PDB file of C-alpha atoms and ligand atoms in Angstrom:
ATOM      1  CA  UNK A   1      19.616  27.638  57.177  1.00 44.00           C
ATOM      2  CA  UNK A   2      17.227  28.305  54.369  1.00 49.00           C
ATOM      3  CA  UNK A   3      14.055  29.362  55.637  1.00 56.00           C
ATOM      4  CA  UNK A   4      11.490  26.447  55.166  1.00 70.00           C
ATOM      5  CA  UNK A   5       8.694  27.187  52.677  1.00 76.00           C
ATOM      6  CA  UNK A   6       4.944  26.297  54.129  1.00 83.00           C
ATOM      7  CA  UNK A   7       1.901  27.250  52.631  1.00 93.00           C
ATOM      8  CA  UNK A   8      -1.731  26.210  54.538  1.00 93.00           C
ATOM      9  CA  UNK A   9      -4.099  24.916  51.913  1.00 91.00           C
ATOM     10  CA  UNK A  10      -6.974  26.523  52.328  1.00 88.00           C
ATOM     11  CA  UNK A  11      -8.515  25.668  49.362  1.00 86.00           C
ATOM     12  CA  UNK A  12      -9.480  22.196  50.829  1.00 92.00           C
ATOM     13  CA  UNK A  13     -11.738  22.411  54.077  1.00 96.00           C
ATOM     14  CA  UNK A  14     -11.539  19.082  55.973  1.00 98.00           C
ATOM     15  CA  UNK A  15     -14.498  17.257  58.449  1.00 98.00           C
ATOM     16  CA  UNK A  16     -13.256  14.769  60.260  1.00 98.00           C
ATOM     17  CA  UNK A  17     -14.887  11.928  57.668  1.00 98.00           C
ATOM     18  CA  UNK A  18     -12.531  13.552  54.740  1.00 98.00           C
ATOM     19  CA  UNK A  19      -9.405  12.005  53.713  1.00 98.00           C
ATOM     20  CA  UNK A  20      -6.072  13.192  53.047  1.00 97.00           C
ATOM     21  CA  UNK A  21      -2.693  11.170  51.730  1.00 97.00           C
ATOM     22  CA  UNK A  22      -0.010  11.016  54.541  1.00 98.00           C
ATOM     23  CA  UNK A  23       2.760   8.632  55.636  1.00 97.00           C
ATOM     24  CA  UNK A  24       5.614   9.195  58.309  1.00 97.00           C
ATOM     25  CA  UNK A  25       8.423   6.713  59.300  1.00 96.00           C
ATOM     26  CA  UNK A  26      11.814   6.747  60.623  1.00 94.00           C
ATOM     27  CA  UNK A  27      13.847   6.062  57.559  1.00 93.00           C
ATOM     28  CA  UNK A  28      11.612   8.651  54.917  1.00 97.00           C
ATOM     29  CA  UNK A  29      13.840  10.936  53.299  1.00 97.00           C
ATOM     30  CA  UNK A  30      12.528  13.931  55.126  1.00 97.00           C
ATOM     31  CA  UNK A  31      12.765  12.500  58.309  1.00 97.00           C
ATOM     32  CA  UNK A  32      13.599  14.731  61.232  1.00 96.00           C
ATOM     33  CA  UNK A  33      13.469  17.852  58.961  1.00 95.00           C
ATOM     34  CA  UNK A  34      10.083  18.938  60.253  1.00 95.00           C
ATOM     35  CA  UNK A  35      11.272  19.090  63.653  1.00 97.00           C
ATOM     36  CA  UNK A  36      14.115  22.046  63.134  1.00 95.00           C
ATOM     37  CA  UNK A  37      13.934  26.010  62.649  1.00 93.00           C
ATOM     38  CA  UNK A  38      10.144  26.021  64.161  1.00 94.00           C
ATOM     39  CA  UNK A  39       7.719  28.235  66.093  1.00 93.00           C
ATOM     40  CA  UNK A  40       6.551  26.116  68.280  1.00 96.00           C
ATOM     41  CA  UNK A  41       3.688  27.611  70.456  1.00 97.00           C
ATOM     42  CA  UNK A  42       3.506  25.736  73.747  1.00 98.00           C
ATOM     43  CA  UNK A  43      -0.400  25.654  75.671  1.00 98.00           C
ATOM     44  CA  UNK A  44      -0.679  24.831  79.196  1.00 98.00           C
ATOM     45  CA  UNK A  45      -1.747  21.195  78.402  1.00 98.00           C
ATOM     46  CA  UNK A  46       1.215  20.752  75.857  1.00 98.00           C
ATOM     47  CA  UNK A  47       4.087  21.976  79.259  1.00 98.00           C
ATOM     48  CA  UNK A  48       2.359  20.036  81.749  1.00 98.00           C
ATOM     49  CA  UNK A  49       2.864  16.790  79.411  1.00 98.00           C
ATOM     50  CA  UNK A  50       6.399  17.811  78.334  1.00 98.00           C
ATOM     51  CA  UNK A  51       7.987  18.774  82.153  1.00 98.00           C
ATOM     52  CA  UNK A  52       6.608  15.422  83.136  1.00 98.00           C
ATOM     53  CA  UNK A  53       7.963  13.688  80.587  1.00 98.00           C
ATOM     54  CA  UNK A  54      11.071  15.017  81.762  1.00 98.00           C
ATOM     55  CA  UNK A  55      11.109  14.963  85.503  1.00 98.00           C
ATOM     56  CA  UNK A  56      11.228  18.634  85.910  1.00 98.00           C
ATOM     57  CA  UNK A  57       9.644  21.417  87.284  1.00 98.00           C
ATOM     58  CA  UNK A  58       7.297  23.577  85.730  1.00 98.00           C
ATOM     59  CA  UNK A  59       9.733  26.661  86.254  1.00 98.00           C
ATOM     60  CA  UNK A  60      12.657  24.768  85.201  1.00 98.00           C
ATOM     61  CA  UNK A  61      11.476  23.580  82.153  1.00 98.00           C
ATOM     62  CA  UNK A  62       9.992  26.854  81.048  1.00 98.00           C
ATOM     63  CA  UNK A  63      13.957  28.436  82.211  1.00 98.00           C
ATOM     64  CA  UNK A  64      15.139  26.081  80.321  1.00 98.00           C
ATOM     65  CA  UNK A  65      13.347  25.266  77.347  1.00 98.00           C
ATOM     66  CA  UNK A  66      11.314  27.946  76.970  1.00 98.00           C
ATOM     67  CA  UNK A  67      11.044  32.278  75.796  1.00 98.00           C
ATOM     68  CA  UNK A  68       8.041  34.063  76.126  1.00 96.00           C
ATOM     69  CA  UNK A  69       6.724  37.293  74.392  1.00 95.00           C
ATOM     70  CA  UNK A  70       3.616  39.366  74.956  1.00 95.00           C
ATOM     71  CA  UNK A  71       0.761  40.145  72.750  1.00 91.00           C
ATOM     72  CA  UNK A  72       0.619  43.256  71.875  1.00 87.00           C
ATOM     73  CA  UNK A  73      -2.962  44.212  71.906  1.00 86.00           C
ATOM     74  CA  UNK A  74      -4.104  42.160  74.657  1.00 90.00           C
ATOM     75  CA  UNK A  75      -0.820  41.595  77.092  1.00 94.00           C
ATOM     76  CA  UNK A  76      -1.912  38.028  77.203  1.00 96.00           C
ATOM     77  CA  UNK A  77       1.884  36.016  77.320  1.00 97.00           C
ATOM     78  CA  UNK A  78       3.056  33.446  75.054  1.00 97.00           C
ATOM     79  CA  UNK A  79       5.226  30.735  75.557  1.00 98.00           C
ATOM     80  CA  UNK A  80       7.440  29.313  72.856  1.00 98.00           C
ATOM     81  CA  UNK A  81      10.072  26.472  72.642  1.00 98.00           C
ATOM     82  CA  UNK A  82      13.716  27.780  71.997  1.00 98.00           C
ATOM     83  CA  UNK A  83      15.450  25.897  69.154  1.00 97.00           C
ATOM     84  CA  UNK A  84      18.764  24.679  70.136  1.00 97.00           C
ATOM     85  CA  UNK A  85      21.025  25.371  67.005  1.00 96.00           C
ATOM     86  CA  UNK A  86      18.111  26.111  64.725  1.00 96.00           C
ATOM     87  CA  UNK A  87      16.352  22.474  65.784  1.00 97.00           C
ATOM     88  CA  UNK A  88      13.973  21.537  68.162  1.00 98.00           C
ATOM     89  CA  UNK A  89      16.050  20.616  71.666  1.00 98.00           C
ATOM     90  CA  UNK A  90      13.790  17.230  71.776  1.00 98.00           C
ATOM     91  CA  UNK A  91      14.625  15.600  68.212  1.00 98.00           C
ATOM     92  CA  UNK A  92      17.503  13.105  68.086  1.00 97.00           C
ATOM     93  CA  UNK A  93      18.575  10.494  65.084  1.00 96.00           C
ATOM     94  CA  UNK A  94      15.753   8.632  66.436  1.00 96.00           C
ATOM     95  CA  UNK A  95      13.139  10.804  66.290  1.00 97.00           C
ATOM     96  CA  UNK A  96      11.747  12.552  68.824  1.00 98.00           C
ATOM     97  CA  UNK A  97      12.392  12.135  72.625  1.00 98.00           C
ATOM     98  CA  UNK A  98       9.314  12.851  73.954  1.00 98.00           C
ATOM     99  CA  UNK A  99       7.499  11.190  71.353  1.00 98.00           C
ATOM    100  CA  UNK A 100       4.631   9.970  73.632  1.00 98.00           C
ATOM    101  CA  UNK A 101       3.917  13.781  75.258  1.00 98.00           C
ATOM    102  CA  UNK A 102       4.769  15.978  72.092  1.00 98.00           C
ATOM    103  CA  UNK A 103       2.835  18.769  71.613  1.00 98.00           C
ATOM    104  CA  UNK A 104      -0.489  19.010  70.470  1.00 98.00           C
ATOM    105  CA  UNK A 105       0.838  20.463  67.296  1.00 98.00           C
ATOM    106  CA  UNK A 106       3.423  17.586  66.177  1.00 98.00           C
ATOM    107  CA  UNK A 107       0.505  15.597  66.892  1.00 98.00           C
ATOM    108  CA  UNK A 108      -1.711  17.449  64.409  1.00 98.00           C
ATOM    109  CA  UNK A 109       0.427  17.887  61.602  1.00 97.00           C
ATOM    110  CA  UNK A 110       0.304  17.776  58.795  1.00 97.00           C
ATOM    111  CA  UNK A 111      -3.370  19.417  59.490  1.00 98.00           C
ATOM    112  CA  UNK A 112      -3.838  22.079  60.973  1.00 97.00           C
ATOM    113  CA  UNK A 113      -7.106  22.549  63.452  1.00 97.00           C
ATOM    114  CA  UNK A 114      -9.605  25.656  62.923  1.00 96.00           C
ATOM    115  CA  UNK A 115     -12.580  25.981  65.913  1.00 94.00           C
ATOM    116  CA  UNK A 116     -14.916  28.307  66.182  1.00 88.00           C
ATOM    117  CA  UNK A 117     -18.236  28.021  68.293  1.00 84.00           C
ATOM    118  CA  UNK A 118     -20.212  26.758  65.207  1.00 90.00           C
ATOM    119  CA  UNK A 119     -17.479  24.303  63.373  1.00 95.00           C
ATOM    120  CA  UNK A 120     -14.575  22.564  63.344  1.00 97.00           C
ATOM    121  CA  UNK A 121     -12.384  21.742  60.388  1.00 98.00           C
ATOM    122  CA  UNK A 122      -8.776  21.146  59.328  1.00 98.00           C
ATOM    123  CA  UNK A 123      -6.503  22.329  56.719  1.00 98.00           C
ATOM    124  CA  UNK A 124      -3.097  20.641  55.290  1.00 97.00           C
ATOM    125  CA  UNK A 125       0.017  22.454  56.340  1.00 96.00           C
ATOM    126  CA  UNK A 126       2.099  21.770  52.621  1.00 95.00           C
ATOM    127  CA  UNK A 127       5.734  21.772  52.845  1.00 93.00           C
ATOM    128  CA  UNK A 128       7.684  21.617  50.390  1.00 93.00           C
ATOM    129  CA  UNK A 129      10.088  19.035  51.911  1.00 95.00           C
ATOM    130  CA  UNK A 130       7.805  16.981  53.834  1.00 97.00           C
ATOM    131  CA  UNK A 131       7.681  13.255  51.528  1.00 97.00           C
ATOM    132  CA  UNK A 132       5.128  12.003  53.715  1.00 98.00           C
ATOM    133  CA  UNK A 133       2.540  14.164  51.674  1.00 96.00           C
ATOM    134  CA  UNK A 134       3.190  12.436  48.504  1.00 95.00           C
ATOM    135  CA  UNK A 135       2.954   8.707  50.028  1.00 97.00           C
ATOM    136  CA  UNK A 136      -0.116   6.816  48.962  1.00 96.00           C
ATOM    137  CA  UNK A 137      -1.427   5.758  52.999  1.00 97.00           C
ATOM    138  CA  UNK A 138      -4.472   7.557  53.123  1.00 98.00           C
ATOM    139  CA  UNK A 139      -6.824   8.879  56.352  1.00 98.00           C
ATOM    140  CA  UNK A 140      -9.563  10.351  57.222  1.00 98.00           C
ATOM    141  CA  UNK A 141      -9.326  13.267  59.796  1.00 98.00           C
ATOM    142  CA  UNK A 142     -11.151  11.350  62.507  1.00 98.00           C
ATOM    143  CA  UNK A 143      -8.756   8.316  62.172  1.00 98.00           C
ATOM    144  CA  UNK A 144      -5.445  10.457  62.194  1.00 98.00           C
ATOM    145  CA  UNK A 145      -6.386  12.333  65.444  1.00 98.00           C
ATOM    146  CA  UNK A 146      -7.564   9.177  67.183  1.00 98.00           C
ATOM    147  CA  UNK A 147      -3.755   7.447  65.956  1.00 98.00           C
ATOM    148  CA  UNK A 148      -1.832  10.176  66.955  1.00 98.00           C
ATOM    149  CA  UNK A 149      -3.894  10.422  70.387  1.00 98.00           C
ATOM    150  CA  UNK A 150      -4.711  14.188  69.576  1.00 98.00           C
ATOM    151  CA  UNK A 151      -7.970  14.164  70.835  1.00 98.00           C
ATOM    152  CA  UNK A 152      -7.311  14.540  74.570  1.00 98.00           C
ATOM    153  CA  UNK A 153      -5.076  17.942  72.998  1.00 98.00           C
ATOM    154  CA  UNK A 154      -7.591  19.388  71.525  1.00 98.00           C
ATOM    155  CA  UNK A 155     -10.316  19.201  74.770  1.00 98.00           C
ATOM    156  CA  UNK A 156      -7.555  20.427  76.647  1.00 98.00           C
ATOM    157  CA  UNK A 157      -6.326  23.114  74.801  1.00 98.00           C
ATOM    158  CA  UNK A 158      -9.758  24.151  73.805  1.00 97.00           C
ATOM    159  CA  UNK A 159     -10.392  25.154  77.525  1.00 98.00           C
ATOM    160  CA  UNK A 160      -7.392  27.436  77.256  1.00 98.00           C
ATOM    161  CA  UNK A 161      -8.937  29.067  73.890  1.00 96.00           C
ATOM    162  CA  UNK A 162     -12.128  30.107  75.800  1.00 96.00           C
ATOM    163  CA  UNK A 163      -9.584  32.417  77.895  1.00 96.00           C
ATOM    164  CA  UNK A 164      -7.606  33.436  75.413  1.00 96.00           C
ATOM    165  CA  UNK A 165     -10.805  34.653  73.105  1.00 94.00           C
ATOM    166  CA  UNK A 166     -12.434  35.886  75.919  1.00 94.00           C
ATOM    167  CA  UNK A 167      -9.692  38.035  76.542  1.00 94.00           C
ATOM    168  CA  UNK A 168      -9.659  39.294  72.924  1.00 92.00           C
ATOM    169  CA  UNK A 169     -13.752  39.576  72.728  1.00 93.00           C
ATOM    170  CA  UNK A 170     -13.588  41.710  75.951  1.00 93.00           C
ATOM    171  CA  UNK A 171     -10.713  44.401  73.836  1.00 92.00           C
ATOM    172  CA  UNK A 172      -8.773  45.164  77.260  1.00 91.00           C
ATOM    173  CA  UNK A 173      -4.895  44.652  77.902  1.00 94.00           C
ATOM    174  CA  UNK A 174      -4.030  43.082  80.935  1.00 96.00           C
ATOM    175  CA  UNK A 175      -1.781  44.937  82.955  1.00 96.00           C
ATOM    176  CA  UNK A 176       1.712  43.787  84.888  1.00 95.00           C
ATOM    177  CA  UNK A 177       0.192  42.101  87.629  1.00 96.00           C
ATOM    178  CA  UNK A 178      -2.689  40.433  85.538  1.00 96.00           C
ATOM    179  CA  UNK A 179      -0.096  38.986  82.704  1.00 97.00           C
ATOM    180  CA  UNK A 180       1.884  37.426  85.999  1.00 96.00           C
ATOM    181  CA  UNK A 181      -1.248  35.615  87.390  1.00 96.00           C
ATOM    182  CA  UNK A 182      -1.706  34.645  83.972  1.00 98.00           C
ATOM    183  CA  UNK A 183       1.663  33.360  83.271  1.00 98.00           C
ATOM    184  CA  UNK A 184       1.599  31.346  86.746  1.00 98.00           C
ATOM    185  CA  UNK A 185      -1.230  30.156  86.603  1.00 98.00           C
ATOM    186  CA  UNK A 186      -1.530  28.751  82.518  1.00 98.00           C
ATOM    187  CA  UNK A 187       2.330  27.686  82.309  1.00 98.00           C
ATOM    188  CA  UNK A 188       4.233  27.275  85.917  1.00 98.00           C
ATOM    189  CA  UNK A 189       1.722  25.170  87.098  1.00 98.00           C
ATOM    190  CA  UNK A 190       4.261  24.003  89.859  1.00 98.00           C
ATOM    191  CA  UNK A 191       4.472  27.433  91.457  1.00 98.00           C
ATOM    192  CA  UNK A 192       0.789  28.096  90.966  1.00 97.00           C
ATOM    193  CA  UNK A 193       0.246  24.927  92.882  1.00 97.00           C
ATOM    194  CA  UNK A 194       2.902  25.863  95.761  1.00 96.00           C
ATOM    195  CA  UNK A 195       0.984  29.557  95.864  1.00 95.00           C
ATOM    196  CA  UNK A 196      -2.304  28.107  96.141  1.00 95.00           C
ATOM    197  CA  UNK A 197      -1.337  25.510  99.232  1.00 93.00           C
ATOM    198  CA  UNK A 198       0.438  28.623 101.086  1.00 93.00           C
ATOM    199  CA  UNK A 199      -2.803  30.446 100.918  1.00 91.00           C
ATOM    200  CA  UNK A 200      -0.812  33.289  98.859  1.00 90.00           C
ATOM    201  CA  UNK A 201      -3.650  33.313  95.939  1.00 86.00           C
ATOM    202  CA  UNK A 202      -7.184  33.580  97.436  1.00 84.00           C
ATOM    203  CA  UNK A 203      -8.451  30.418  96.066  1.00 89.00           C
ATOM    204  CA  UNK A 204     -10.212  27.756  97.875  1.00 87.00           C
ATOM    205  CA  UNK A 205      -9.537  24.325  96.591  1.00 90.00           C
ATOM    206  CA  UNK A 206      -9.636  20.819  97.239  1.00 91.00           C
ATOM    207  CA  UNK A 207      -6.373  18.975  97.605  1.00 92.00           C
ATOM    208  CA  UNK A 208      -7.435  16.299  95.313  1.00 94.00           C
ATOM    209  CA  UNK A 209      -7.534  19.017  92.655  1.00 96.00           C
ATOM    210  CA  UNK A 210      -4.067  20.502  93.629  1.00 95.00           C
ATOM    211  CA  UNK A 211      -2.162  16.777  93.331  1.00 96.00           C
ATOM    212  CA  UNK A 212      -3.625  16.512  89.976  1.00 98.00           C
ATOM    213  CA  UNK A 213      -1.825  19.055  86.953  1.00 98.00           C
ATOM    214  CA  UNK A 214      -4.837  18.442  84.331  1.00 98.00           C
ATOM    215  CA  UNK A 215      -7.356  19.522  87.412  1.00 97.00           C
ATOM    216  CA  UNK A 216      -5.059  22.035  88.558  1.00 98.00           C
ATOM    217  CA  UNK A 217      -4.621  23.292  85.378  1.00 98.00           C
ATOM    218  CA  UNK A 218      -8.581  23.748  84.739  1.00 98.00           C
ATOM    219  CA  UNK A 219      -9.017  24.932  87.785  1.00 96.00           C
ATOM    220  CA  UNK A 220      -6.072  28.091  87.690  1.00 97.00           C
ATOM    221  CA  UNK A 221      -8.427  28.685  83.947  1.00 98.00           C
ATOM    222  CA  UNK A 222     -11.627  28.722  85.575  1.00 96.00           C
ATOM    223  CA  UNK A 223     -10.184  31.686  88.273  1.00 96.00           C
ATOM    224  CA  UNK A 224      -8.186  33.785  85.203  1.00 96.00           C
ATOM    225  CA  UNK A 225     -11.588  33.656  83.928  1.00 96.00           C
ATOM    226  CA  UNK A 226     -13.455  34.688  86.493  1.00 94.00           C
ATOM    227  CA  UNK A 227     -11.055  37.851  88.125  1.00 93.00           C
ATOM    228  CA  UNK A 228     -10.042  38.966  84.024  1.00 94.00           C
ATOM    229  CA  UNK A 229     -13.101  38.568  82.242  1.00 90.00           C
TER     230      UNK A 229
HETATM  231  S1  SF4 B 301       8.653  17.971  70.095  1.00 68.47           S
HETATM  232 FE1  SF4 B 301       9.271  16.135  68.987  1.00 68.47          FE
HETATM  233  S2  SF4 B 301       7.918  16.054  67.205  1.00 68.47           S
HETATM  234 FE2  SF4 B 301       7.782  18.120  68.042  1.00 68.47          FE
HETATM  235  S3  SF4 B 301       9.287  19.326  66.922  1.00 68.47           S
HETATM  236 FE3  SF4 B 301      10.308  18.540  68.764  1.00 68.47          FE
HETATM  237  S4  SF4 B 301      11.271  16.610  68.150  1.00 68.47           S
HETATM  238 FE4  SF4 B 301       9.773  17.150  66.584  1.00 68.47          FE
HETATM  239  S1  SF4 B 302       7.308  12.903  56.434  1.00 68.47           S
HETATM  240 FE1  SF4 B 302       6.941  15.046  56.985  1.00 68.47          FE
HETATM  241  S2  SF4 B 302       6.370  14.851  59.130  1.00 68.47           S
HETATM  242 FE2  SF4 B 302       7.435  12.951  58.618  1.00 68.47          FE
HETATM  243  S3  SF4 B 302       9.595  13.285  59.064  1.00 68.47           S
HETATM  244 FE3  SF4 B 302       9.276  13.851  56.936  1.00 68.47          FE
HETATM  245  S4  SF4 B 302       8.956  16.071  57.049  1.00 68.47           S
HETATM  246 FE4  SF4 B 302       8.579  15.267  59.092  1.00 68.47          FE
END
């Protein structure tokens, strides 16, 4: 497969009150293309969502669906879908199977979210095949994050962010035992959960908190935070 050309346009900085042209629809030329030969970055938020969807396991899915690498400055894992036959495992010929718990970046596109502590804008993510760029429906940021129910993504994910800055402001590398916890604790949230209730993990915590994955999830942040940083 060719490799797909994509270019972020950076010369256009958008607020959520400016517009850009978009349209996407089963039946548009392009459609399905944008969902093959990816890499697909998968937060906490984003696998909680997705092994629901599908009845599993957080260990299962991430077995099955799933590779992981390690940054290489600050040990911190990542966690990446594996393309089945250079495509996405989820897309079909009627779109996507998960549709309703995709990602938080099939939601996005085509923007692409930058946050810092000060701001928070979006670029376009132009490819060259994508038709839906050149259709007339326009949008304004605001109103294409609200349709595509990104919004509850972005608190979510942002609460990972903290971490994962935090973990690059403070310039150490975690070590073997450290990128475990992390691992556990940010993507097998189903393990974490049956550590915590055997009292393996020294954390005290409510059982209202460990039924619930979003809690759960905020909660296993909110102790990386406080034994890394
Ligand atoms: S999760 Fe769905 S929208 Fe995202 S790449 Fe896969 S098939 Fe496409
Ligand atoms: S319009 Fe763009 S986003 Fe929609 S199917 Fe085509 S390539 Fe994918």
């Amino acid at each position: 497969m060719a490799a797909k050309s994509m270019i972020i346009d950076n010369s256009r900085k958008l607020g959520f009150d400016d517009r850009f042209r978009f349209s996407c629809y089963k039946g548009i030329e392009c459609f399905n293309m944008c969902c093959s030969d990816l890499n697909l970055f998968l937060t906490p938020y984003d696998i909680i969502r997705i092994k629901n969807n599908l009845g599993l396991p957080s260990g299962e899915f991430l077995e099955k669906y799933t590779a992981w690498h390690i940054g290489p400055e600050t040990g911190l894992p990542v966690v990446v879908l594996k393309m089945l036959n250079g495509r996405c495992p989820f897309v079909s010929d009627e779109g996507c199977r998960i549709y309703g718990d995709r990602p938080g970046a099939c939601r996005l596109y085509p923007l692409v979210r930058m946050k810092s502590r000060e701001e928070e804008y979006y670029y376009i993510l132009v490819e060259d095949f994508c038709a839906g760029l050149k259709k007339e429906k326009e949008w304004t940021v605001r109103d294409w994050l609200r349709d595509q129910g990104a919004e509850k993504y972005n608190e979510m994910n942002d609460i990972f962010m903290e971490l994962v800055l935090g973990m690059y402001s403070s310039g150490r590398r975690l070590n073997d035992e450290e990128m475990q916890r992390f691992y556990l604790a940010c993507y097998d949230i189903d393990t974490f959960r049956r550590t915590v209730r055997e009292g393996v993990l020294p954390i005290d915590v409510d059982e209202r908190v460990l039924k619930d994955d979003e809690k759960l999830m905020i909660l296993g942040i909110q102790w990386l935070k406080q034994s890394l940083l």
